Amino acid sequence: MIKAKHTKPTVEQWHKVNQLLDDVVRVGHVNKRYCDCEVCTKLSDYTRKIGLLKNERVEDGRWDQRKINTQRRYERDAIKIANLAGQGYNRTGISKKIGVSVDYVSKRAQEFEIEIQRK
């Protein structure tokens, strides 16, 4: 099987892609991965035409699975944080104990409503 050579788009083509992306942002479809509206379709058709986008869509579930795994990791870390907070550790002690940053501990504590002592 011979792979098609990747051609680099010209400056004018990049400007057109950026204009189409600006239109998509103006419509408000920033976080929608697959949209069938006229503006998004125009962008996907143009990028496919100049060779930036392949014809097939990436719908194999990798990104959804990654999101689920991240949420599970956050939940596991929140359990560890809650256990250590119950033992009387503060944010810096918890961060050293589980090997993450103090900001990460603060975010998980706020997200899962965990009370941490202040010393």
PDB file of C-alpha atoms in Angstrom:
ATOM      1  CA  MET A   1       0.000   0.000   0.000  1.00  0.00           C
ATOM      2  CA  ILE A   2       1.489   3.314  -1.073  1.00  0.00           C
ATOM      3  CA  LYS A   3       0.838   6.302   1.143  1.00  0.00           C
ATOM      4  CA  ALA A   4      -0.124   9.569  -0.465  1.00  0.00           C
ATOM      5  CA  LYS A   5       2.435  12.297  -0.036  1.00  0.00           C
ATOM      6  CA  HIS A   6       1.459  15.060   2.352  1.00  0.00           C
ATOM      7  CA  THR A   7       1.390  18.422   0.616  1.00  0.00           C
ATOM      8  CA  LYS A   8       1.929  21.537   2.655  1.00  0.00           C
ATOM      9  CA  PRO A   9      -0.868  24.100   2.253  1.00  0.00           C
ATOM     10  CA  THR A  10       0.024  27.514   0.889  1.00  0.00           C
ATOM     11  CA  VAL A  11      -0.190  30.738   2.881  1.00  0.00           C
ATOM     12  CA  GLU A  12      -3.464  31.654   1.160  1.00  0.00           C
ATOM     13  CA  GLN A  13      -4.933  28.273   2.064  1.00  0.00           C
ATOM     14  CA  TRP A  14      -3.928  28.755   5.702  1.00  0.00           C
ATOM     15  CA  HIS A  15      -5.589  32.186   5.698  1.00  0.00           C
ATOM     16  CA  LYS A  16      -8.776  30.636   4.320  1.00  0.00           C
ATOM     17  CA  VAL A  17      -8.677  27.902   7.004  1.00  0.00           C
ATOM     18  CA  ASN A  18      -8.204  30.543   9.706  1.00  0.00           C
ATOM     19  CA  GLN A  19     -11.152  32.546   8.348  1.00  0.00           C
ATOM     20  CA  LEU A  20     -13.335  29.441   8.400  1.00  0.00           C
ATOM     21  CA  LEU A  21     -12.173  28.652  11.945  1.00  0.00           C
ATOM     22  CA  ASP A  22     -13.079  32.199  12.988  1.00  0.00           C
ATOM     23  CA  ASP A  23     -16.554  31.657  11.529  1.00  0.00           C
ATOM     24  CA  VAL A  24     -16.920  28.443  13.537  1.00  0.00           C
ATOM     25  CA  VAL A  25     -15.874  30.263  16.712  1.00  0.00           C
ATOM     26  CA  ARG A  26     -18.338  33.089  15.984  1.00  0.00           C
ATOM     27  CA  VAL A  27     -21.152  30.539  15.677  1.00  0.00           C
ATOM     28  CA  GLY A  28     -20.084  29.084  19.020  1.00  0.00           C
ATOM     29  CA  HIS A  29     -19.266  25.519  18.011  1.00  0.00           C
ATOM     30  CA  VAL A  30     -15.866  25.511  19.710  1.00  0.00           C
ATOM     31  CA  ASN A  31     -16.254  22.321  21.756  1.00  0.00           C
ATOM     32  CA  LYS A  32     -18.342  20.332  19.287  1.00  0.00           C
ATOM     33  CA  ARG A  33     -16.217  17.693  17.640  1.00  0.00           C
ATOM     34  CA  TYR A  34     -18.756  16.608  15.009  1.00  0.00           C
ATOM     35  CA  CYS A  35     -21.280  19.129  13.782  1.00  0.00           C
ATOM     36  CA  ASP A  36     -23.354  19.065  10.609  1.00  0.00           C
ATOM     37  CA  CYS A  37     -24.140  22.779  10.439  1.00  0.00           C
ATOM     38  CA  GLU A  38     -23.290  24.753   7.309  1.00  0.00           C
ATOM     39  CA  VAL A  39     -20.289  26.591   8.790  1.00  0.00           C
ATOM     40  CA  CYS A  40     -18.649  23.489  10.266  1.00  0.00           C
ATOM     41  CA  THR A  41     -19.306  21.487   7.106  1.00  0.00           C
ATOM     42  CA  LYS A  42     -17.693  24.223   5.020  1.00  0.00           C
ATOM     43  CA  LEU A  43     -14.576  24.084   7.216  1.00  0.00           C
ATOM     44  CA  SER A  44     -14.321  20.291   7.112  1.00  0.00           C
ATOM     45  CA  ASP A  45     -14.881  20.181   3.348  1.00  0.00           C
ATOM     46  CA  TYR A  46     -12.191  22.788   2.717  1.00  0.00           C
ATOM     47  CA  THR A  47      -9.637  21.143   4.993  1.00  0.00           C
ATOM     48  CA  ARG A  48     -10.353  17.811   3.336  1.00  0.00           C
ATOM     49  CA  LYS A  49      -9.940  19.443  -0.094  1.00  0.00           C
ATOM     50  CA  ILE A  50      -6.493  20.898   0.671  1.00  0.00           C
ATOM     51  CA  GLY A  51      -5.321  17.699   2.341  1.00  0.00           C
ATOM     52  CA  LEU A  52      -5.293  18.681   6.017  1.00  0.00           C
ATOM     53  CA  LEU A  53      -8.104  16.315   6.984  1.00  0.00           C
ATOM     54  CA  LYS A  54      -8.492  12.722   5.954  1.00  0.00           C
ATOM     55  CA  ASN A  55     -11.815  11.543   4.564  1.00  0.00           C
ATOM     56  CA  GLU A  56     -12.649   9.367   7.547  1.00  0.00           C
ATOM     57  CA  ARG A  57     -13.767  10.643  10.914  1.00  0.00           C
ATOM     58  CA  VAL A  58     -12.016   9.641  14.097  1.00  0.00           C
ATOM     59  CA  GLU A  59     -14.891   8.078  16.001  1.00  0.00           C
ATOM     60  CA  ASP A  60     -13.139   5.135  17.586  1.00  0.00           C
ATOM     61  CA  GLY A  61     -13.808   6.372  21.111  1.00  0.00           C
ATOM     62  CA  ARG A  62     -10.206   7.132  22.046  1.00  0.00           C
ATOM     63  CA  TRP A  63     -10.990  10.612  23.283  1.00  0.00           C
ATOM     64  CA  ASP A  64     -14.051   9.542  25.223  1.00  0.00           C
ATOM     65  CA  GLN A  65     -12.071   6.714  26.806  1.00  0.00           C
ATOM     66  CA  ARG A  66      -9.282   9.121  27.695  1.00  0.00           C
ATOM     67  CA  LYS A  67     -11.782  11.451  29.345  1.00  0.00           C
ATOM     68  CA  ILE A  68     -13.242   8.556  31.370  1.00  0.00           C
ATOM     69  CA  ASN A  69      -9.769   7.419  32.461  1.00  0.00           C
ATOM     70  CA  THR A  70      -8.881  10.949  33.553  1.00  0.00           C
ATOM     71  CA  GLN A  71     -12.060  11.213  35.606  1.00  0.00           C
ATOM     72  CA  ARG A  72     -11.338   7.852  37.256  1.00  0.00           C
ATOM     73  CA  ARG A  73      -7.809   8.989  38.101  1.00  0.00           C
ATOM     74  CA  TYR A  74      -9.226  12.166  39.646  1.00  0.00           C
ATOM     75  CA  GLU A  75     -11.636  10.094  41.743  1.00  0.00           C
ATOM     76  CA  ARG A  76      -8.853   7.781  42.950  1.00  0.00           C
ATOM     77  CA  ASP A  77      -6.704  10.769  43.857  1.00  0.00           C
ATOM     78  CA  ALA A  78      -9.655  12.387  45.649  1.00  0.00           C
ATOM     79  CA  ILE A  79     -10.051   9.258  47.784  1.00  0.00           C
ATOM     80  CA  LYS A  80      -6.347   9.389  48.680  1.00  0.00           C
ATOM     81  CA  ILE A  81      -6.620  13.102  49.468  1.00  0.00           C
ATOM     82  CA  ALA A  82      -9.697  12.562  51.640  1.00  0.00           C
ATOM     83  CA  ASN A  83      -7.987   9.760  53.574  1.00  0.00           C
ATOM     84  CA  LEU A  84      -4.866  11.837  54.212  1.00  0.00           C
ATOM     85  CA  ALA A  85      -6.937  14.904  55.114  1.00  0.00           C
ATOM     86  CA  GLY A  86      -8.786  12.770  57.639  1.00  0.00           C
ATOM     87  CA  GLN A  87      -5.443  11.829  59.161  1.00  0.00           C
ATOM     88  CA  GLY A  88      -4.660  15.517  59.694  1.00  0.00           C
ATOM     89  CA  TYR A  89      -2.331  16.304  56.783  1.00  0.00           C
ATOM     90  CA  ASN A  90      -2.350  19.751  55.201  1.00  0.00           C
ATOM     91  CA  ARG A  91      -2.135  20.474  51.437  1.00  0.00           C
ATOM     92  CA  THR A  92       1.659  20.392  51.250  1.00  0.00           C
ATOM     93  CA  GLY A  93       1.846  17.176  53.266  1.00  0.00           C
ATOM     94  CA  ILE A  94      -0.758  15.523  51.052  1.00  0.00           C
ATOM     95  CA  SER A  95       1.016  16.663  47.886  1.00  0.00           C
ATOM     96  CA  LYS A  96       4.331  15.221  49.073  1.00  0.00           C
ATOM     97  CA  LYS A  97       2.687  11.993  50.215  1.00  0.00           C
ATOM     98  CA  ILE A  98       0.933  11.190  46.901  1.00  0.00           C
ATOM     99  CA  GLY A  99       3.483  12.884  44.622  1.00  0.00           C
ATOM    100  CA  VAL A 100       1.454  15.656  43.013  1.00  0.00           C
ATOM    101  CA  SER A 101       1.510  19.445  43.175  1.00  0.00           C
ATOM    102  CA  VAL A 102      -0.218  21.512  45.837  1.00  0.00           C
ATOM    103  CA  ASP A 103      -2.392  23.139  43.149  1.00  0.00           C
ATOM    104  CA  TYR A 104      -3.571  19.706  41.992  1.00  0.00           C
ATOM    105  CA  VAL A 105      -4.510  18.805  45.567  1.00  0.00           C
ATOM    106  CA  SER A 106      -6.392  22.093  45.909  1.00  0.00           C
ATOM    107  CA  LYS A 107      -8.299  21.536  42.659  1.00  0.00           C
ATOM    108  CA  ARG A 108      -9.321  17.994  43.602  1.00  0.00           C
ATOM    109  CA  ALA A 109     -10.300  19.119  47.097  1.00  0.00           C
ATOM    110  CA  GLN A 110     -12.469  21.862  45.666  1.00  0.00           C
ATOM    111  CA  GLU A 111     -13.971  19.611  42.984  1.00  0.00           C
ATOM    112  CA  PHE A 112     -14.899  16.821  45.411  1.00  0.00           C
ATOM    113  CA  GLU A 113     -15.612  19.163  48.364  1.00  0.00           C
ATOM    114  CA  ILE A 114     -12.913  17.780  50.657  1.00  0.00           C
ATOM    115  CA  GLU A 115     -12.072  19.722  53.822  1.00  0.00           C
ATOM    116  CA  ILE A 116      -8.324  20.005  54.414  1.00  0.00           C
ATOM    117  CA  GLN A 117      -6.836  21.405  57.606  1.00  0.00           C
ATOM    118  CA  ARG A 118      -4.773  24.573  57.481  1.00  0.00           C
ATOM    119  CA  LYS A 119      -1.694  24.742  59.655  1.00  0.00           C
TER     120      LYS A 119
END
